[in-house]
Amino acid sequence: MRQVPHIFKKEFRTYFVSPIAYIVISIFLIVIGWFFFSTFFLFNQAGLRNFFGLLPLVFAFVIPAVTMRLFSEEFHVGSYEILLTMPVTFREVVLGKFLASVAFVAAMLVPTLAYPVTVSFLGDLDWGPVVGGYVGALLLGASFAGVGLFASSLTRNQIVAFIIGVAICFALVLVDKILLFVPAPLTDVLQYIGAGYHFENIAKGILDSRDLLYFLSLIFLSLYATHLALEEKS
Amino acid sequence: MIHVENLTKYYGELCAVDRINLDVHKGEILGILGPNGAGKTTTLRMLTGFIRPSSGTIRIKDYSIEENSLGIRKLLGYLPESAPLYHDMLVYDYLSYVADIRQVERSRKLSRIREMADLCGLNEVMHKPVAELSKGYKQRVGLAHAMIKDPEILVFDEPTSGLDPNQIVEIREIMRQIGKEKTVVLSTHILSEAEATCDRVVIINQGKIAADGTMESLKRSAGGEYSIHLALRNAGMEEVRKKLEEIGGVEGISAQEGDDAVLHVNLSCRSSDDLRERLYEKIKQTNWILLEFYQESQSLENIFQKLTLEN
């Protein structure tokens, strides 16, 4: 595990060397800021519920764009060969890259801290759901980063990686929104699978172990799948 | 140092490497030669632990590749073909990253990077992104990358492919310097390169070893013929043929009338027999004017073609 910090450092720095990081962050802030504040004053409520309500859907598109290059680019350029012939294990590579993308998601969320601060000037803000919301956002972001990393480990084409990642994340967000259309016995299962459902729970300010367990197992599963995909390749 | 036994690799149905046995000794520069698609890169990739062999064993020092691939990777420095480096990093950042991963001690890191920059001539490009470098510089960064931890064994896959003649000379010079202390395995399809840099050569063809030995022994074993070329003036074709056949030991004569009434003669001879002195004596007795006189040993290209086209 001693190589994880080195890989983390390199990947995190690479994000900010290329313009992609700034473009992705800008798009994220513009989209979420516009949707949030365009309806904010209509409700006349000093809360961030709308902001956190938008987050799963926006993340489903933005985070696969953040993670798509992590492995695909290495396969495409061939630097994967150099990486694997250095003394690193698959586990270290996967963890290092995963943590770098989570750190990037965190960096992306930092500017949005301006929203709760602004809102707290406008009215009496309840900070509980805000803290819960940010914890949930990190967990959700980390889960989607895991999924995106897995998608990236499947192909050498970044666009394909992006589409696979969006498809899986999108399905995870939507699956608990279509419960009306599925037979009754399945609803509980589908609701449990849905990432949106668990995120909303946490964003209410309730840290339930079931929701935590859901996100942690989603992260573990996607990283394990990435590990398997890499092992299969060599 | 390196011991390879019955190494085999299948890609689906295709057998890329077929039961190769190979020993590399300490301090040796081994060249793996072969036409494109012969299995050179596959062999090197298995040596460096990038792909798993279908069967067979690789032992490097006391490590076996299945049990301790990590240990082997610590001993090896590897430069893949055409140096696929991270494009968006600066050269200095890249070398520093590699030094971290290769666990160069923190106190020695900077001096080590400086040494590599000096050895590989990277001082002018240290603060440029890798993507902006020319092919020759990329290859040098790749060499620096492979050597930064001072590994005991270095593996280079086609280190000079795609470079211009000046760059090739420079890279070879660096490799020869490294080869003084290290065990080096390099692959190439350029014969003169193998002759210029390697102590020993293994020729691979269609996944099998076609020949293994020093350059000299390969030349000797493949045919054992050499030819002598003469250019004569004032000599008739028939006369030359008759006189030279008198010497004995000449296997074949071919003569051709060139411009300005110069006769070009090619003699093929057995390599066990040195004819030059007797030839000279013979020509001295005549009134021919000798314009050219040189011996040609069988060229590497011939040996290579013989070994790789036969089967």
Coordinates of C-alpha atoms in Angstrom, one line a residue:
Chain A
M1 CA 0.0 0.0 0.0
R2 CA 3.0 2.3 0.2
Q3 CA 2.7 3.2 -3.5
V4 CA -0.8 4.6 -3.2
P5 CA 0.2 8.1 -2.2
H6 CA 2.6 8.4 -5.2
I7 CA -0.1 7.3 -7.7
F8 CA -2.6 9.5 -5.9
K9 CA -0.3 12.5 -6.1
K10 CA 0.5 12.0 -9.8
E11 CA -3.2 11.5 -10.8
F12 CA -4.4 14.4 -8.8
R13 CA -1.8 16.7 -10.2
T14 CA -2.5 15.5 -13.8
Y15 CA -6.1 16.6 -13.4
F16 CA -5.1 20.2 -12.9
V17 CA -2.4 20.3 -15.5
S18 CA -4.8 19.7 -18.3
P19 CA -7.7 22.1 -19.0
I20 CA -10.2 19.3 -18.6
A21 CA -10.4 19.8 -14.8
Y22 CA -11.3 23.4 -15.1
I23 CA -13.8 22.8 -17.9
V24 CA -15.6 20.0 -15.9
I25 CA -15.6 22.1 -12.7
S26 CA -17.0 25.1 -14.6
I27 CA -19.7 23.2 -16.3
F28 CA -20.7 21.5 -13.0
L29 CA -20.9 24.8 -11.2
I30 CA -22.8 26.6 -14.0
V31 CA -25.4 23.8 -14.4
I32 CA -26.0 23.2 -10.8
G33 CA -25.9 26.9 -9.8
W34 CA -28.4 27.8 -12.5
F35 CA -30.9 25.1 -11.8
F36 CA -30.6 25.7 -8.1
F37 CA -31.0 29.5 -8.0
S38 CA -33.5 29.7 -10.9
T39 CA -36.2 28.2 -8.6
F40 CA -34.7 29.1 -5.2
F41 CA -36.6 32.4 -4.6
L42 CA -39.9 30.8 -5.7
F43 CA -40.0 28.5 -2.7
N44 CA -39.1 31.2 -0.3
Q45 CA -37.3 28.7 1.9
A46 CA -33.7 29.0 3.3
G47 CA -32.7 25.5 2.5
L48 CA -30.5 23.5 0.1
R49 CA -32.9 20.7 -0.5
N50 CA -33.2 21.6 -4.2
F51 CA -29.4 21.7 -4.6
F52 CA -29.0 18.2 -3.1
G53 CA -32.0 17.0 -5.1
L54 CA -30.2 17.9 -8.3
L55 CA -26.9 16.4 -7.3
P56 CA -27.4 12.7 -8.2
L57 CA -28.5 13.4 -11.8
V58 CA -25.7 16.0 -12.4
F59 CA -23.1 13.7 -10.8
A60 CA -24.2 10.9 -13.1
F61 CA -23.0 12.9 -16.0
V62 CA -20.1 14.8 -14.6
I63 CA -18.2 12.1 -12.7
P64 CA -17.8 9.6 -15.5
A65 CA -16.2 12.5 -17.4
V66 CA -13.8 12.9 -14.6
T67 CA -12.9 9.2 -14.4
M68 CA -13.0 8.2 -18.1
R69 CA -9.3 8.9 -18.7
L70 CA -7.9 7.1 -15.7
F71 CA -7.3 3.8 -17.4
S72 CA -8.5 4.3 -20.9
E73 CA -5.8 6.8 -21.6
E74 CA -3.1 4.6 -20.2
F75 CA -4.2 1.7 -22.4
H76 CA -4.4 4.0 -25.4
V77 CA -1.0 5.7 -25.0
G78 CA 0.6 2.4 -23.8
S79 CA 1.9 3.9 -20.6
Y80 CA 0.0 1.1 -18.9
E81 CA 2.9 -1.2 -19.8
I82 CA 5.3 1.1 -18.0
L83 CA 3.0 1.4 -15.0
L84 CA 2.7 -2.4 -14.6
T85 CA 6.3 -3.1 -15.0
M86 CA 7.1 -0.9 -12.1
P87 CA 6.9 -2.4 -8.6
V88 CA 3.2 -1.7 -8.0
T89 CA 0.3 -4.0 -7.4
F90 CA -3.1 -3.8 -9.1
R91 CA -4.6 -2.9 -5.7
E92 CA -2.3 0.1 -5.3
V93 CA -3.0 1.3 -8.8
V94 CA -6.8 1.0 -8.4
L95 CA -6.8 2.6 -5.0
G96 CA -4.5 5.5 -6.0
K97 CA -6.5 6.4 -9.0
F98 CA -9.8 6.0 -7.1
L99 CA -8.7 8.3 -4.3
A100 CA -7.4 10.9 -6.8
S101 CA -10.8 11.0 -8.5
V102 CA -12.6 11.3 -5.1
A103 CA -10.3 14.1 -4.1
F104 CA -11.2 15.8 -7.4
V105 CA -14.9 15.4 -6.7
A106 CA -14.3 17.0 -3.3
A107 CA -12.4 19.9 -4.9
M108 CA -15.4 20.3 -7.3
L109 CA -17.8 20.5 -4.3
V110 CA -15.7 23.1 -2.4
P111 CA -16.9 26.1 -4.4
T112 CA -20.5 25.1 -3.8
L113 CA -19.9 25.8 -0.1
A114 CA -20.7 29.4 -1.2
Y115 CA -24.4 28.4 -1.5
P116 CA -25.1 27.5 2.2
V117 CA -23.1 30.5 3.2
T118 CA -25.2 32.8 1.0
V119 CA -28.4 31.1 2.0
S120 CA -27.6 31.5 5.7
F121 CA -27.5 35.3 5.2
L122 CA -30.9 35.2 3.6
G123 CA -32.7 33.2 6.3
D124 CA -32.4 30.8 9.1
L125 CA -30.5 27.9 7.7
D126 CA -30.7 24.5 9.3
W127 CA -27.1 23.3 9.2
G128 CA -27.9 19.6 10.0
P129 CA -29.1 18.6 6.5
V130 CA -26.4 20.7 4.9
V131 CA -23.6 18.7 6.7
G132 CA -25.5 15.5 5.9
G133 CA -25.9 16.6 2.4
Y134 CA -22.2 17.1 1.9
V135 CA -21.3 13.8 3.5
G136 CA -23.8 12.2 1.3
A137 CA -22.5 14.0 -1.8
L138 CA -19.0 12.7 -1.1
L139 CA -20.3 9.2 -0.6
L140 CA -22.3 9.4 -3.8
G141 CA -19.4 11.0 -5.7
A142 CA -17.0 8.3 -4.5
S143 CA -19.5 5.6 -5.6
F144 CA -19.9 7.1 -9.0
A145 CA -16.1 7.5 -9.2
G146 CA -15.7 3.8 -8.5
V147 CA -18.3 3.0 -11.2
G148 CA -16.5 5.4 -13.7
L149 CA -13.1 3.9 -12.9
F150 CA -14.5 0.4 -13.6
A151 CA -15.9 1.7 -16.9
S152 CA -12.5 3.1 -17.7
S153 CA -10.8 -0.2 -17.1
L154 CA -12.9 -1.9 -19.7
T155 CA -11.8 0.0 -22.8
R156 CA -9.1 2.0 -24.4
N157 CA -11.6 4.5 -25.8
Q158 CA -12.4 7.3 -23.4
I159 CA -15.7 8.1 -25.1
V160 CA -16.9 4.5 -24.7
A161 CA -15.7 4.6 -21.0
F162 CA -17.7 7.8 -20.5
I163 CA -20.9 6.3 -22.0
I164 CA -20.6 3.1 -20.0
G165 CA -20.1 5.1 -16.9
V166 CA -23.0 7.4 -17.5
A167 CA -25.3 4.5 -18.3
I168 CA -24.5 2.7 -15.0
C169 CA -24.7 5.9 -12.9
F170 CA -27.9 7.0 -14.6
A171 CA -29.5 3.6 -14.0
L172 CA -28.5 3.8 -10.3
V173 CA -30.1 7.2 -10.0
L174 CA -33.3 6.4 -11.9
V175 CA -34.0 2.9 -10.7
D176 CA -35.9 4.0 -7.6
K177 CA -37.9 6.6 -9.6
I178 CA -39.7 4.0 -11.7
L179 CA -41.1 2.0 -8.8
L180 CA -44.6 2.7 -10.0
F181 CA -44.1 0.6 -13.1
V182 CA -42.6 -2.5 -11.5
P183 CA -44.4 -5.4 -9.8
A184 CA -44.8 -5.0 -6.1
P185 CA -42.4 -7.7 -4.9
L186 CA -39.5 -6.0 -6.7
T187 CA -40.0 -2.5 -5.3
D188 CA -38.1 -3.0 -2.1
V189 CA -35.1 -4.5 -3.9
L190 CA -35.1 -1.8 -6.6
Q191 CA -35.4 0.9 -4.0
Y192 CA -32.4 -0.5 -2.1
I193 CA -30.4 -0.6 -5.3
G194 CA -31.2 3.0 -6.1
A195 CA -28.4 5.4 -5.2
G196 CA -30.8 8.4 -5.2
Y197 CA -32.9 6.9 -2.4
H198 CA -29.9 6.4 -0.1
F199 CA -28.5 9.8 -0.9
E200 CA -31.8 11.5 -0.1
N201 CA -31.9 9.7 3.3
I202 CA -28.5 11.1 4.2
A203 CA -29.2 14.5 2.7
K204 CA -32.1 14.8 5.2
G205 CA -29.5 14.8 7.9
I206 CA -30.0 11.2 9.0
L207 CA -26.8 9.1 8.9
D208 CA -28.3 5.6 8.9
S209 CA -25.9 2.6 8.8
R210 CA -28.0 1.1 6.0
D211 CA -27.2 4.0 3.7
L212 CA -23.6 4.1 4.7
L213 CA -23.3 0.3 4.1
Y214 CA -25.0 0.8 0.7
F215 CA -22.4 3.3 -0.5
L216 CA -19.5 1.5 1.0
S217 CA -20.5 -1.7 -0.6
L218 CA -21.0 0.0 -4.0
I219 CA -17.5 1.5 -3.8
F220 CA -16.0 -1.9 -2.8
L221 CA -17.9 -3.7 -5.5
S222 CA -16.8 -1.3 -8.3
L223 CA -13.2 -1.3 -7.2
Y224 CA -13.2 -5.1 -6.9
A225 CA -14.7 -5.3 -10.4
T226 CA -12.0 -2.9 -11.7
H227 CA -9.3 -5.1 -10.1
L228 CA -10.7 -8.2 -11.8
A229 CA -10.9 -6.4 -15.2
L230 CA -7.2 -5.4 -14.9
E231 CA -6.2 -8.9 -13.9
E232 CA -8.1 -10.3 -16.8
K233 CA -6.1 -8.0 -19.2
S234 CA -2.6 -9.3 -18.4
Chain B
M1 CA 21.1 -14.1 -13.8
I2 CA 18.1 -14.8 -16.0
H3 CA 17.0 -18.3 -16.6
V4 CA 14.1 -19.1 -18.9
E5 CA 12.7 -22.5 -19.5
N6 CA 10.1 -23.7 -22.0
L7 CA 8.6 -20.3 -22.2
T8 CA 5.4 -20.4 -24.2
K9 CA 2.7 -17.8 -25.0
Y10 CA -0.5 -18.3 -26.8
Y11 CA -2.8 -15.5 -28.0
G12 CA -5.9 -17.5 -28.5
E13 CA -4.9 -20.0 -31.2
L14 CA -1.8 -18.1 -32.2
C15 CA 1.4 -19.3 -30.7
A16 CA 3.5 -16.2 -30.3
V17 CA 6.4 -17.7 -28.4
D18 CA 7.1 -21.4 -28.6
R19 CA 9.1 -23.2 -25.9
I20 CA 12.0 -20.8 -25.6
N21 CA 15.0 -21.6 -23.4
L22 CA 17.3 -18.8 -22.6
D23 CA 20.1 -18.0 -20.1
V24 CA 21.5 -14.5 -19.6
H25 CA 24.6 -14.1 -17.5
K26 CA 25.6 -11.3 -15.3
G27 CA 27.1 -8.3 -17.1
E28 CA 26.2 -9.6 -20.5
I29 CA 24.5 -7.6 -23.3
L30 CA 22.1 -9.9 -25.0
G31 CA 20.5 -9.0 -28.2
I32 CA 17.2 -10.6 -29.3
L33 CA 17.0 -10.4 -33.1
G34 CA 14.2 -11.4 -35.3
P35 CA 11.9 -10.2 -38.1
N36 CA 8.7 -8.3 -37.2
G37 CA 6.2 -10.5 -35.4
A38 CA 8.8 -13.1 -34.4
G39 CA 7.9 -12.9 -30.7
K40 CA 10.6 -10.5 -29.5
T41 CA 8.3 -8.1 -27.7
T42 CA 6.1 -10.9 -26.3
T43 CA 9.2 -12.5 -24.8
L44 CA 10.4 -9.2 -23.3
R45 CA 6.9 -8.5 -21.9
M46 CA 6.9 -11.9 -20.2
L47 CA 10.4 -11.3 -18.8
T48 CA 9.2 -8.0 -17.3
G49 CA 6.0 -9.4 -15.8
F50 CA 3.7 -7.4 -18.0
I51 CA 1.9 -10.4 -19.4
R52 CA 1.7 -13.9 -18.0
P53 CA 3.3 -16.8 -19.9
S54 CA 0.9 -19.6 -21.0
S55 CA 3.4 -22.1 -19.7
G56 CA 7.1 -22.3 -18.8
T57 CA 9.2 -20.7 -16.1
I58 CA 11.2 -17.5 -15.7
R59 CA 13.7 -17.2 -12.9
I60 CA 15.6 -14.0 -12.3
K61 CA 18.2 -14.2 -9.6
D62 CA 16.3 -16.1 -6.9
Y63 CA 12.8 -15.0 -7.9
S64 CA 10.3 -16.8 -10.0
I65 CA 7.9 -14.7 -12.0
E66 CA 4.7 -16.5 -10.7
E67 CA 5.6 -16.3 -7.1
N68 CA 7.4 -13.0 -6.8
S69 CA 6.6 -10.8 -9.8
L70 CA 7.0 -7.7 -7.6
G71 CA 10.5 -8.7 -6.5
I72 CA 11.5 -9.1 -10.2
R73 CA 10.0 -5.8 -11.2
K74 CA 12.2 -4.2 -8.5
L75 CA 15.3 -5.6 -10.1
L76 CA 14.4 -4.7 -13.7
G77 CA 14.3 -1.4 -15.6
Y78 CA 12.2 -1.7 -18.7
L79 CA 11.8 0.6 -21.7
P80 CA 8.9 -0.5 -23.9
E81 CA 8.9 0.0 -27.6
S82 CA 8.6 3.7 -28.6
A83 CA 8.6 4.8 -25.0
P84 CA 5.0 5.3 -24.2
L85 CA 5.3 8.0 -21.5
Y86 CA 2.6 10.2 -19.8
H87 CA 2.1 13.0 -22.2
D88 CA 1.0 15.8 -19.9
M89 CA 3.8 15.6 -17.4
L90 CA 7.0 17.6 -17.3
V91 CA 10.1 15.6 -17.8
Y92 CA 11.3 16.5 -14.3
D93 CA 7.9 15.7 -12.7
Y94 CA 7.9 12.4 -14.6
L95 CA 11.3 11.3 -13.4
S96 CA 10.5 12.4 -9.9
Y97 CA 7.3 10.3 -10.0
V98 CA 9.2 7.3 -11.3
A99 CA 11.8 7.8 -8.6
D100 CA 9.1 7.8 -5.9
I101 CA 7.4 4.6 -7.2
R102 CA 10.8 2.9 -7.6
Q103 CA 11.5 3.9 -4.0
V104 CA 14.6 5.9 -4.5
E105 CA 15.6 7.3 -1.1
R106 CA 14.4 10.8 -0.6
S107 CA 17.8 12.2 0.1
R108 CA 19.3 10.7 -3.1
K109 CA 16.3 11.5 -5.4
L110 CA 17.5 14.9 -6.6
S111 CA 21.1 13.9 -7.2
R112 CA 19.9 10.7 -9.0
I113 CA 17.6 12.7 -11.3
R114 CA 20.6 15.0 -12.1
E115 CA 22.8 12.0 -12.9
M116 CA 20.2 10.6 -15.2
A117 CA 19.8 14.0 -16.9
D118 CA 23.5 14.2 -17.5
L119 CA 23.9 10.6 -18.7
C120 CA 21.0 10.8 -21.1
G121 CA 21.5 14.4 -22.1
L122 CA 18.2 15.7 -20.8
N123 CA 19.3 18.9 -19.2
E124 CA 17.7 21.2 -21.8
V125 CA 14.3 19.6 -21.7
M126 CA 13.8 19.0 -18.0
H127 CA 11.0 21.6 -17.8
K128 CA 9.2 20.7 -21.0
P129 CA 6.1 18.5 -21.2
V130 CA 6.8 15.0 -22.5
A131 CA 4.3 15.6 -25.3
E132 CA 6.4 18.3 -26.8
L133 CA 9.6 16.2 -27.0
S134 CA 11.0 14.8 -30.2
K135 CA 11.2 11.1 -30.6
G136 CA 14.9 10.9 -29.7
Y137 CA 14.3 12.9 -26.5
K138 CA 11.4 10.7 -25.6
Q139 CA 13.5 7.7 -26.0
R140 CA 16.1 9.2 -23.7
V141 CA 13.6 10.0 -21.1
G142 CA 12.6 6.4 -21.4
L143 CA 16.2 5.3 -20.8
A144 CA 16.4 7.6 -17.8
H145 CA 13.1 6.2 -16.5
A146 CA 14.5 2.6 -16.8
M147 CA 17.7 3.4 -15.0
I148 CA 16.7 5.8 -12.2
K149 CA 16.7 3.1 -9.5
D150 CA 20.0 1.7 -10.8
P151 CA 18.5 -1.7 -11.5
E152 CA 20.7 -4.8 -12.0
I153 CA 19.0 -5.8 -15.2
L154 CA 17.8 -3.5 -18.0
V155 CA 15.4 -4.5 -20.7
F156 CA 15.0 -2.4 -23.9
D157 CA 12.5 -3.1 -26.6
E158 CA 13.7 -1.8 -29.9
P159 CA 15.5 1.2 -28.3
T160 CA 16.5 2.8 -31.6
S161 CA 13.5 2.3 -33.8
G162 CA 12.2 5.4 -35.5
L163 CA 15.3 7.5 -34.6
D164 CA 17.5 9.3 -37.1
P165 CA 21.1 8.2 -37.6
N166 CA 22.6 10.7 -35.2
Q167 CA 20.1 9.8 -32.5
I168 CA 20.8 6.1 -33.0
V169 CA 24.5 6.7 -32.5
E170 CA 23.8 8.6 -29.3
I171 CA 21.4 6.0 -27.9
R172 CA 23.8 3.2 -28.7
E173 CA 26.6 5.1 -26.9
I174 CA 24.4 5.4 -23.8
M175 CA 23.6 1.7 -24.0
R176 CA 27.2 0.7 -24.3
Q177 CA 28.0 2.7 -21.2
I178 CA 25.3 1.1 -19.3
G179 CA 26.3 -2.4 -20.5
K180 CA 29.7 -2.0 -18.8
E181 CA 28.2 -2.7 -15.4
K182 CA 24.7 -4.0 -16.0
T183 CA 23.0 -7.0 -17.5
V184 CA 21.2 -5.8 -20.6
V185 CA 18.6 -7.5 -22.8
L186 CA 17.6 -5.6 -25.9
S187 CA 15.5 -6.5 -28.9
T188 CA 16.1 -5.2 -32.4
H189 CA 15.6 -6.1 -36.0
I190 CA 18.6 -4.1 -37.1
L191 CA 21.6 -6.4 -37.4
S192 CA 24.3 -3.8 -37.4
E193 CA 22.9 -2.6 -34.1
A194 CA 23.2 -6.1 -32.5
E195 CA 26.7 -6.3 -33.9
A196 CA 27.6 -2.9 -32.5
T197 CA 26.3 -3.3 -29.0
C198 CA 25.7 -6.9 -28.1
D199 CA 28.0 -9.6 -26.6
R200 CA 25.7 -12.3 -27.5
V201 CA 22.8 -12.7 -29.9
V202 CA 19.7 -14.8 -30.0
I203 CA 17.8 -15.0 -33.2
I204 CA 14.1 -15.7 -32.8
N205 CA 11.9 -16.7 -35.7
Q206 CA 8.2 -17.6 -35.5
G207 CA 8.4 -17.9 -31.8
K208 CA 11.3 -20.3 -31.8
I209 CA 15.0 -19.7 -31.2
A210 CA 16.8 -20.1 -34.5
A211 CA 20.3 -19.4 -33.3
D212 CA 22.1 -18.5 -30.1
G213 CA 25.7 -17.4 -29.8
T214 CA 28.2 -14.6 -30.3
M215 CA 28.2 -12.7 -33.5
E216 CA 31.4 -14.3 -34.6
S217 CA 30.2 -17.9 -34.0
L218 CA 27.0 -17.1 -35.9
K219 CA 28.9 -15.9 -38.9
R220 CA 31.1 -19.0 -38.8
S221 CA 28.3 -21.5 -38.4
A222 CA 26.1 -20.0 -41.2
G223 CA 27.8 -21.2 -44.3
G224 CA 31.4 -20.3 -43.7
E225 CA 32.1 -18.7 -47.0
Y226 CA 33.7 -15.4 -47.9
S227 CA 34.3 -13.7 -51.2
I228 CA 37.2 -11.7 -52.7
H229 CA 36.6 -8.9 -55.0
L230 CA 39.1 -7.8 -57.7
A231 CA 39.1 -5.1 -60.2
L232 CA 41.7 -5.5 -63.0
R233 CA 42.7 -3.6 -66.1
N234 CA 44.6 -4.9 -69.0
A235 CA 43.2 -8.4 -68.5
G236 CA 41.0 -10.7 -70.6
M237 CA 38.1 -12.6 -69.1
E238 CA 39.2 -16.0 -70.3
E239 CA 42.8 -15.4 -69.2
V240 CA 41.8 -14.4 -65.8
R241 CA 39.5 -17.4 -65.3
K242 CA 42.3 -19.8 -66.3
K243 CA 45.0 -18.2 -64.2
L244 CA 43.0 -17.9 -61.1
E245 CA 41.7 -21.5 -61.3
E246 CA 45.3 -22.6 -61.1
I247 CA 45.5 -21.4 -57.6
G248 CA 43.2 -24.0 -56.1
G249 CA 40.7 -23.4 -53.3
V250 CA 38.6 -21.1 -55.4
E251 CA 35.0 -22.4 -55.4
G252 CA 33.6 -20.2 -58.0
I253 CA 34.6 -17.3 -60.2
S254 CA 32.3 -14.7 -61.8
A255 CA 33.7 -11.9 -63.9
Q256 CA 32.1 -8.9 -65.5
E257 CA 33.4 -6.4 -67.9
G258 CA 32.8 -2.9 -66.5
D259 CA 33.4 0.6 -67.9
D260 CA 36.8 1.7 -69.1
A261 CA 37.8 -1.9 -69.8
V262 CA 37.9 -2.8 -66.2
L263 CA 37.2 -6.4 -65.3
H264 CA 35.4 -7.0 -62.0
V265 CA 36.0 -10.4 -60.6
N266 CA 34.3 -12.1 -57.7
L267 CA 35.8 -15.2 -56.1
S268 CA 34.0 -17.2 -53.6
C269 CA 36.2 -19.2 -51.2
R270 CA 36.1 -21.5 -48.2
S271 CA 36.7 -19.6 -45.0
S272 CA 39.2 -22.3 -43.7
D273 CA 41.5 -21.3 -46.5
D274 CA 43.2 -17.9 -46.8
L275 CA 43.8 -17.2 -50.5
R276 CA 45.0 -13.6 -50.4
E277 CA 48.7 -14.2 -50.4
R278 CA 48.6 -16.7 -53.3
L279 CA 46.3 -14.5 -55.3
Y280 CA 48.7 -11.6 -54.9
E281 CA 51.7 -13.7 -56.0
K282 CA 49.7 -14.9 -59.0
I283 CA 48.7 -11.4 -60.1
K284 CA 52.2 -10.2 -59.7
Q285 CA 53.4 -12.6 -62.4
T286 CA 51.1 -11.1 -64.9
N287 CA 51.0 -7.6 -66.4
W288 CA 47.5 -6.9 -65.1
I289 CA 46.9 -3.7 -63.3
L290 CA 45.3 -4.3 -60.0
L291 CA 42.8 -1.5 -59.1
E292 CA 40.8 -3.1 -56.2
F293 CA 41.4 -6.0 -54.0
Y294 CA 39.2 -6.7 -50.9
Q295 CA 37.8 -9.5 -48.9
E296 CA 34.1 -9.6 -47.9
S297 CA 33.0 -12.0 -45.1
Q298 CA 29.4 -13.2 -45.4
S299 CA 27.2 -10.3 -44.4
L300 CA 25.0 -10.4 -41.4
E301 CA 22.0 -9.8 -43.6
N302 CA 22.7 -13.1 -45.4
I303 CA 23.0 -15.0 -42.2
F304 CA 19.8 -13.5 -40.9
Q305 CA 17.9 -14.3 -44.0
K306 CA 19.3 -17.8 -44.1
L307 CA 18.2 -18.4 -40.5
T308 CA 14.8 -16.8 -40.7
L309 CA 13.7 -17.9 -44.1
E310 CA 14.8 -21.5 -44.0
N311 CA 11.9 -23.0 -42.0

